[in-house]
Coordinates of C-alpha atoms in Angstrom, one line a residue:
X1 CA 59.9 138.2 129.4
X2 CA 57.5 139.5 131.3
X3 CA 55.5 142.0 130.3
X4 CA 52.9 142.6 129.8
X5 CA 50.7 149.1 133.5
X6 CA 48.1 152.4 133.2
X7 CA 44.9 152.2 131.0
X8 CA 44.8 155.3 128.6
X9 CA 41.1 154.5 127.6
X10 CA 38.7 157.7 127.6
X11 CA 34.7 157.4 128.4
X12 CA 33.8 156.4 125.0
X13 CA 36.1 153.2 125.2
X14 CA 35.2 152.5 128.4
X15 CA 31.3 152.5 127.8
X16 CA 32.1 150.1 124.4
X17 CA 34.1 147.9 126.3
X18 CA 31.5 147.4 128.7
X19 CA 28.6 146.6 125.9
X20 CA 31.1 143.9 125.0
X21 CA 31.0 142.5 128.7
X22 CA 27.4 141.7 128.0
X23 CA 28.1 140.1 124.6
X24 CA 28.0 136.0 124.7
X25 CA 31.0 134.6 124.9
X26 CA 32.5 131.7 124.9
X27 CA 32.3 129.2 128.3
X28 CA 35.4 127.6 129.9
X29 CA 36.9 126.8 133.1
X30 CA 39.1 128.6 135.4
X31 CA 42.7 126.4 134.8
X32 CA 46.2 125.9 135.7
X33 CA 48.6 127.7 133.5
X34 CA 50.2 125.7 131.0
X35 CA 54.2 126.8 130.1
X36 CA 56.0 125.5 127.1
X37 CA 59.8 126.7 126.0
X38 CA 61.4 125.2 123.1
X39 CA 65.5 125.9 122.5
X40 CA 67.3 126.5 119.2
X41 CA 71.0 126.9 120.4
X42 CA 70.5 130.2 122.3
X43 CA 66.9 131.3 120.8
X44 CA 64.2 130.4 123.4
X45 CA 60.6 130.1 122.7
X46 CA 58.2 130.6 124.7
X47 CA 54.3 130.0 124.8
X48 CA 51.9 129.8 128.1
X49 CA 48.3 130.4 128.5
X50 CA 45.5 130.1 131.5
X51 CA 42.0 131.0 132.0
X52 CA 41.6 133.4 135.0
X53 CA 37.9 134.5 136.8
X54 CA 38.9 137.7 136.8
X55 CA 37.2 141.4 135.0
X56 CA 38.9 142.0 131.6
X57 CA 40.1 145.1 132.9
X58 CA 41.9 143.9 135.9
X59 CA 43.6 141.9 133.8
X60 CA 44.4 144.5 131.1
X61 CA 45.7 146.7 133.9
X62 CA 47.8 144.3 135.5
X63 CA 50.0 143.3 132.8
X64 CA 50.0 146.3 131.4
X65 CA 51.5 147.8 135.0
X66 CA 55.4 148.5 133.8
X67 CA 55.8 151.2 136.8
X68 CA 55.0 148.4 139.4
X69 CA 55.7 145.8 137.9
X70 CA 58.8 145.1 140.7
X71 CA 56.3 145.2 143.2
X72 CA 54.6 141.9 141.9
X73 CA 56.9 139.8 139.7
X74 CA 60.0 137.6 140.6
X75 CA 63.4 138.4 139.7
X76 CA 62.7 142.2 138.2
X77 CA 64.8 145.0 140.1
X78 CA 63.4 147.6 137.9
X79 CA 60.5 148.1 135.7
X80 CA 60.2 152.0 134.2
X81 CA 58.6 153.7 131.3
X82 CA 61.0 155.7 129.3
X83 CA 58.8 157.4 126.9
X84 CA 55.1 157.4 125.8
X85 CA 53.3 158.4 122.8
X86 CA 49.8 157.1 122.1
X87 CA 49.7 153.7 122.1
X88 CA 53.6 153.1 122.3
X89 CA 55.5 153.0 125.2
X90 CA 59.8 152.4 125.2
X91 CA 60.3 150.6 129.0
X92 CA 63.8 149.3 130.5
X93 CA 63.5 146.0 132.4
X94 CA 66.7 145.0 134.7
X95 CA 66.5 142.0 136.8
X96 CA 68.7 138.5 137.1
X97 CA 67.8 135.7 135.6
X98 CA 67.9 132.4 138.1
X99 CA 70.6 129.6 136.7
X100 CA 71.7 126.9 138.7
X101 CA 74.1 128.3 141.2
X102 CA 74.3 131.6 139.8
X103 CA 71.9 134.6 138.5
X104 CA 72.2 135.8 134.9
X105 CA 71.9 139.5 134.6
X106 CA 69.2 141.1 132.3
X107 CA 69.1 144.2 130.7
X108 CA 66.5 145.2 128.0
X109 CA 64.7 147.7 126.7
X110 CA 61.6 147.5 124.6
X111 CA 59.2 149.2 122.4
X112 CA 55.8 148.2 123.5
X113 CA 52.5 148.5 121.1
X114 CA 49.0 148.2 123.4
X115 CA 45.7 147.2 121.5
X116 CA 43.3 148.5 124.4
X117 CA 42.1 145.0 126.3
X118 CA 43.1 143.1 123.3
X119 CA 46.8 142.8 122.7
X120 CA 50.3 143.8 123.8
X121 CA 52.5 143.9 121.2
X122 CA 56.7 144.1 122.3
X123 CA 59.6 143.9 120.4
X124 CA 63.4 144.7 121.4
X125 CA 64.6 148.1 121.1
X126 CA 68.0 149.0 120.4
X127 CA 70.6 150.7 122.8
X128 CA 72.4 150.5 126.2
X129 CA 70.9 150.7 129.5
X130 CA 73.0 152.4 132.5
X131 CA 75.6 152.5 130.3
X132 CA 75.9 148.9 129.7
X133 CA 74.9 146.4 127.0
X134 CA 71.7 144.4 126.7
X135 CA 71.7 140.9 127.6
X136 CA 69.1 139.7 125.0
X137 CA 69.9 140.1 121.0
X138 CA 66.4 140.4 120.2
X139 CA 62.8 139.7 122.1
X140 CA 59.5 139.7 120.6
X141 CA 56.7 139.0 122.7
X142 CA 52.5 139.1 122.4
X143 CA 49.9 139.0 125.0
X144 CA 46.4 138.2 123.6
X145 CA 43.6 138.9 125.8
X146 CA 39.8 137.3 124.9
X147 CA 36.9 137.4 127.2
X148 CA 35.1 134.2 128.3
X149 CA 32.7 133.4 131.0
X150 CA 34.6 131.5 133.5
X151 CA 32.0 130.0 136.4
X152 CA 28.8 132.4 135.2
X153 CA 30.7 135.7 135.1
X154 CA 33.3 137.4 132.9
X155 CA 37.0 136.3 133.1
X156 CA 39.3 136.3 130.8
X157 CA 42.0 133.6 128.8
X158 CA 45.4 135.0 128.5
X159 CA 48.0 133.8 126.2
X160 CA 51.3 135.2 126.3
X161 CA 54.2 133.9 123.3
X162 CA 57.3 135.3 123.0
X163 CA 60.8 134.5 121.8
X164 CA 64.2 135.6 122.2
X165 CA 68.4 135.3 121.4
X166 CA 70.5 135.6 124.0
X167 CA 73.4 138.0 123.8
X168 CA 76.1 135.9 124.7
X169 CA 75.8 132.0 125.1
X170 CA 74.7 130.1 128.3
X171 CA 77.6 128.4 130.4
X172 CA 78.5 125.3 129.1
X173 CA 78.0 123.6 132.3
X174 CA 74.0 124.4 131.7
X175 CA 73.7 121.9 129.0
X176 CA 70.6 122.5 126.4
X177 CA 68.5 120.3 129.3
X178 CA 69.0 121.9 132.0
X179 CA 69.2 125.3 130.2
X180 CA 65.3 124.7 129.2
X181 CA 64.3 123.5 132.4
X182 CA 65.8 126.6 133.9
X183 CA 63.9 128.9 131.6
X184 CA 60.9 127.3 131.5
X185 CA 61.0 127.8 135.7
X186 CA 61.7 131.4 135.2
X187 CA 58.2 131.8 133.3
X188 CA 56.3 130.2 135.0
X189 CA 57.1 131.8 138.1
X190 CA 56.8 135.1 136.8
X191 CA 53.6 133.8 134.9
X192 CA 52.2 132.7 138.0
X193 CA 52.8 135.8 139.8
X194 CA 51.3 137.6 137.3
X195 CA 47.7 135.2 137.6
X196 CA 48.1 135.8 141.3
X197 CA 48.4 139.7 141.0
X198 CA 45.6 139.4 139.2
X199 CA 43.5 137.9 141.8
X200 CA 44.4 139.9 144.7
X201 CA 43.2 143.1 142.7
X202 CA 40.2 141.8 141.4
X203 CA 39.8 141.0 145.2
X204 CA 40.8 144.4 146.7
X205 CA 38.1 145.6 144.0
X206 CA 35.2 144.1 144.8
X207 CA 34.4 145.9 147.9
X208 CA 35.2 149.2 146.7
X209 CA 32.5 148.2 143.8
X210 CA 29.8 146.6 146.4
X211 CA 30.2 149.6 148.6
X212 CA 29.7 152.1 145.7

């Protein structure tokens, strides 16, 4: 569920990217992230979305950080990219999934798709992981990046959607309530974490820039 890593951009990109910086764009405000998840017996879906003052490519590069990923976001034991070729990248995600009085396990691996500051694209790819099963049936999940000016300088608004089946059903005891209140936690303290990864790189860089 979280996604969202390296930038494999050359010169060229880098140079275009940075004409688009300069392009008007729309104005907003930074905001609070806003989490919805919507249950259909053991599908979840899952949409949130904020406005963050930070550069485009901090952003791109923090969600797009599988190796680290661990380092910065709740509840993931281990983040690691399996393969890469071009634009696709296969990464494992284990980690436990917070319910009530007991943690879920997770397992899953996915196929991930990157449209270069744009779009990450991942969908559920089949097989086992350490030898055991994955916990969801099937995942698909977007991040949409679009540049805005958030308080007279670039930023960026982020929306993330994804939905997925669980493998095997909640515990009864959850109830389809408490199961939704449960998941939409889950998100949005990953989502969060994410935002505030986000700020404390765009904050590490600014000196290094200023000093340059």
């Amino acid at each position: 569920m979280s996604k969202r890593y390296s930038v494999w951009a050359g010169r060229g990109q880098i140079a275009l990217f940075s004409l688009l910086l300069a392009l008007p764009v729309g104005s907003e405000s930074q905001t609070l992230p806003t989490i919805t998840v919507e249950r259909d017996g053991d599908t979840f879906s899952v949409r949130a979305r904020a406005t963050v003052a930070v550069d485009p490519r901090v952003a791109w590069e923090t969600i797009t950080d599988y190796e680290h990923m661990r380092d910065f976001l709740p509840n993931i034991e281990r983040s690691r990219v399996v393969s890469r070729k071009g634009t696709r990248s296969i990464v494992e995600h284990l980690g436990q999934f917070p319910l009530f009085l007991f943690d879920i396990p997770v397992r899953i691996r996915l196929s991930i798709t990157q449209q270069p500051y744009e779009r990450v694209v991942a969908r559920s790819e089949p097989g086992e992981i350490d030898g055991e099963p994955q916990t969801l049936r099937s995942f698909v999940g977007t991040y949409d990046l679009s540049v805005v000016t958030v308080d007279r300088r670039a930023g960026v608004r982020l929306e993330y959607e994804s939905r997925f089946e669980l493998a095997a059903p909640l515990p009864p005891i959850v109830g389809d309530l408490f199961g939704t209140a449960m998941v939409t936690k889950t998100v949005r303290n990953q989502f969060e974490a994410m935002l505030r990864e986000m700020a404390r790189r765009q904050a590490a860089r600014a000196p290094i820039e200023k000093s340059q």
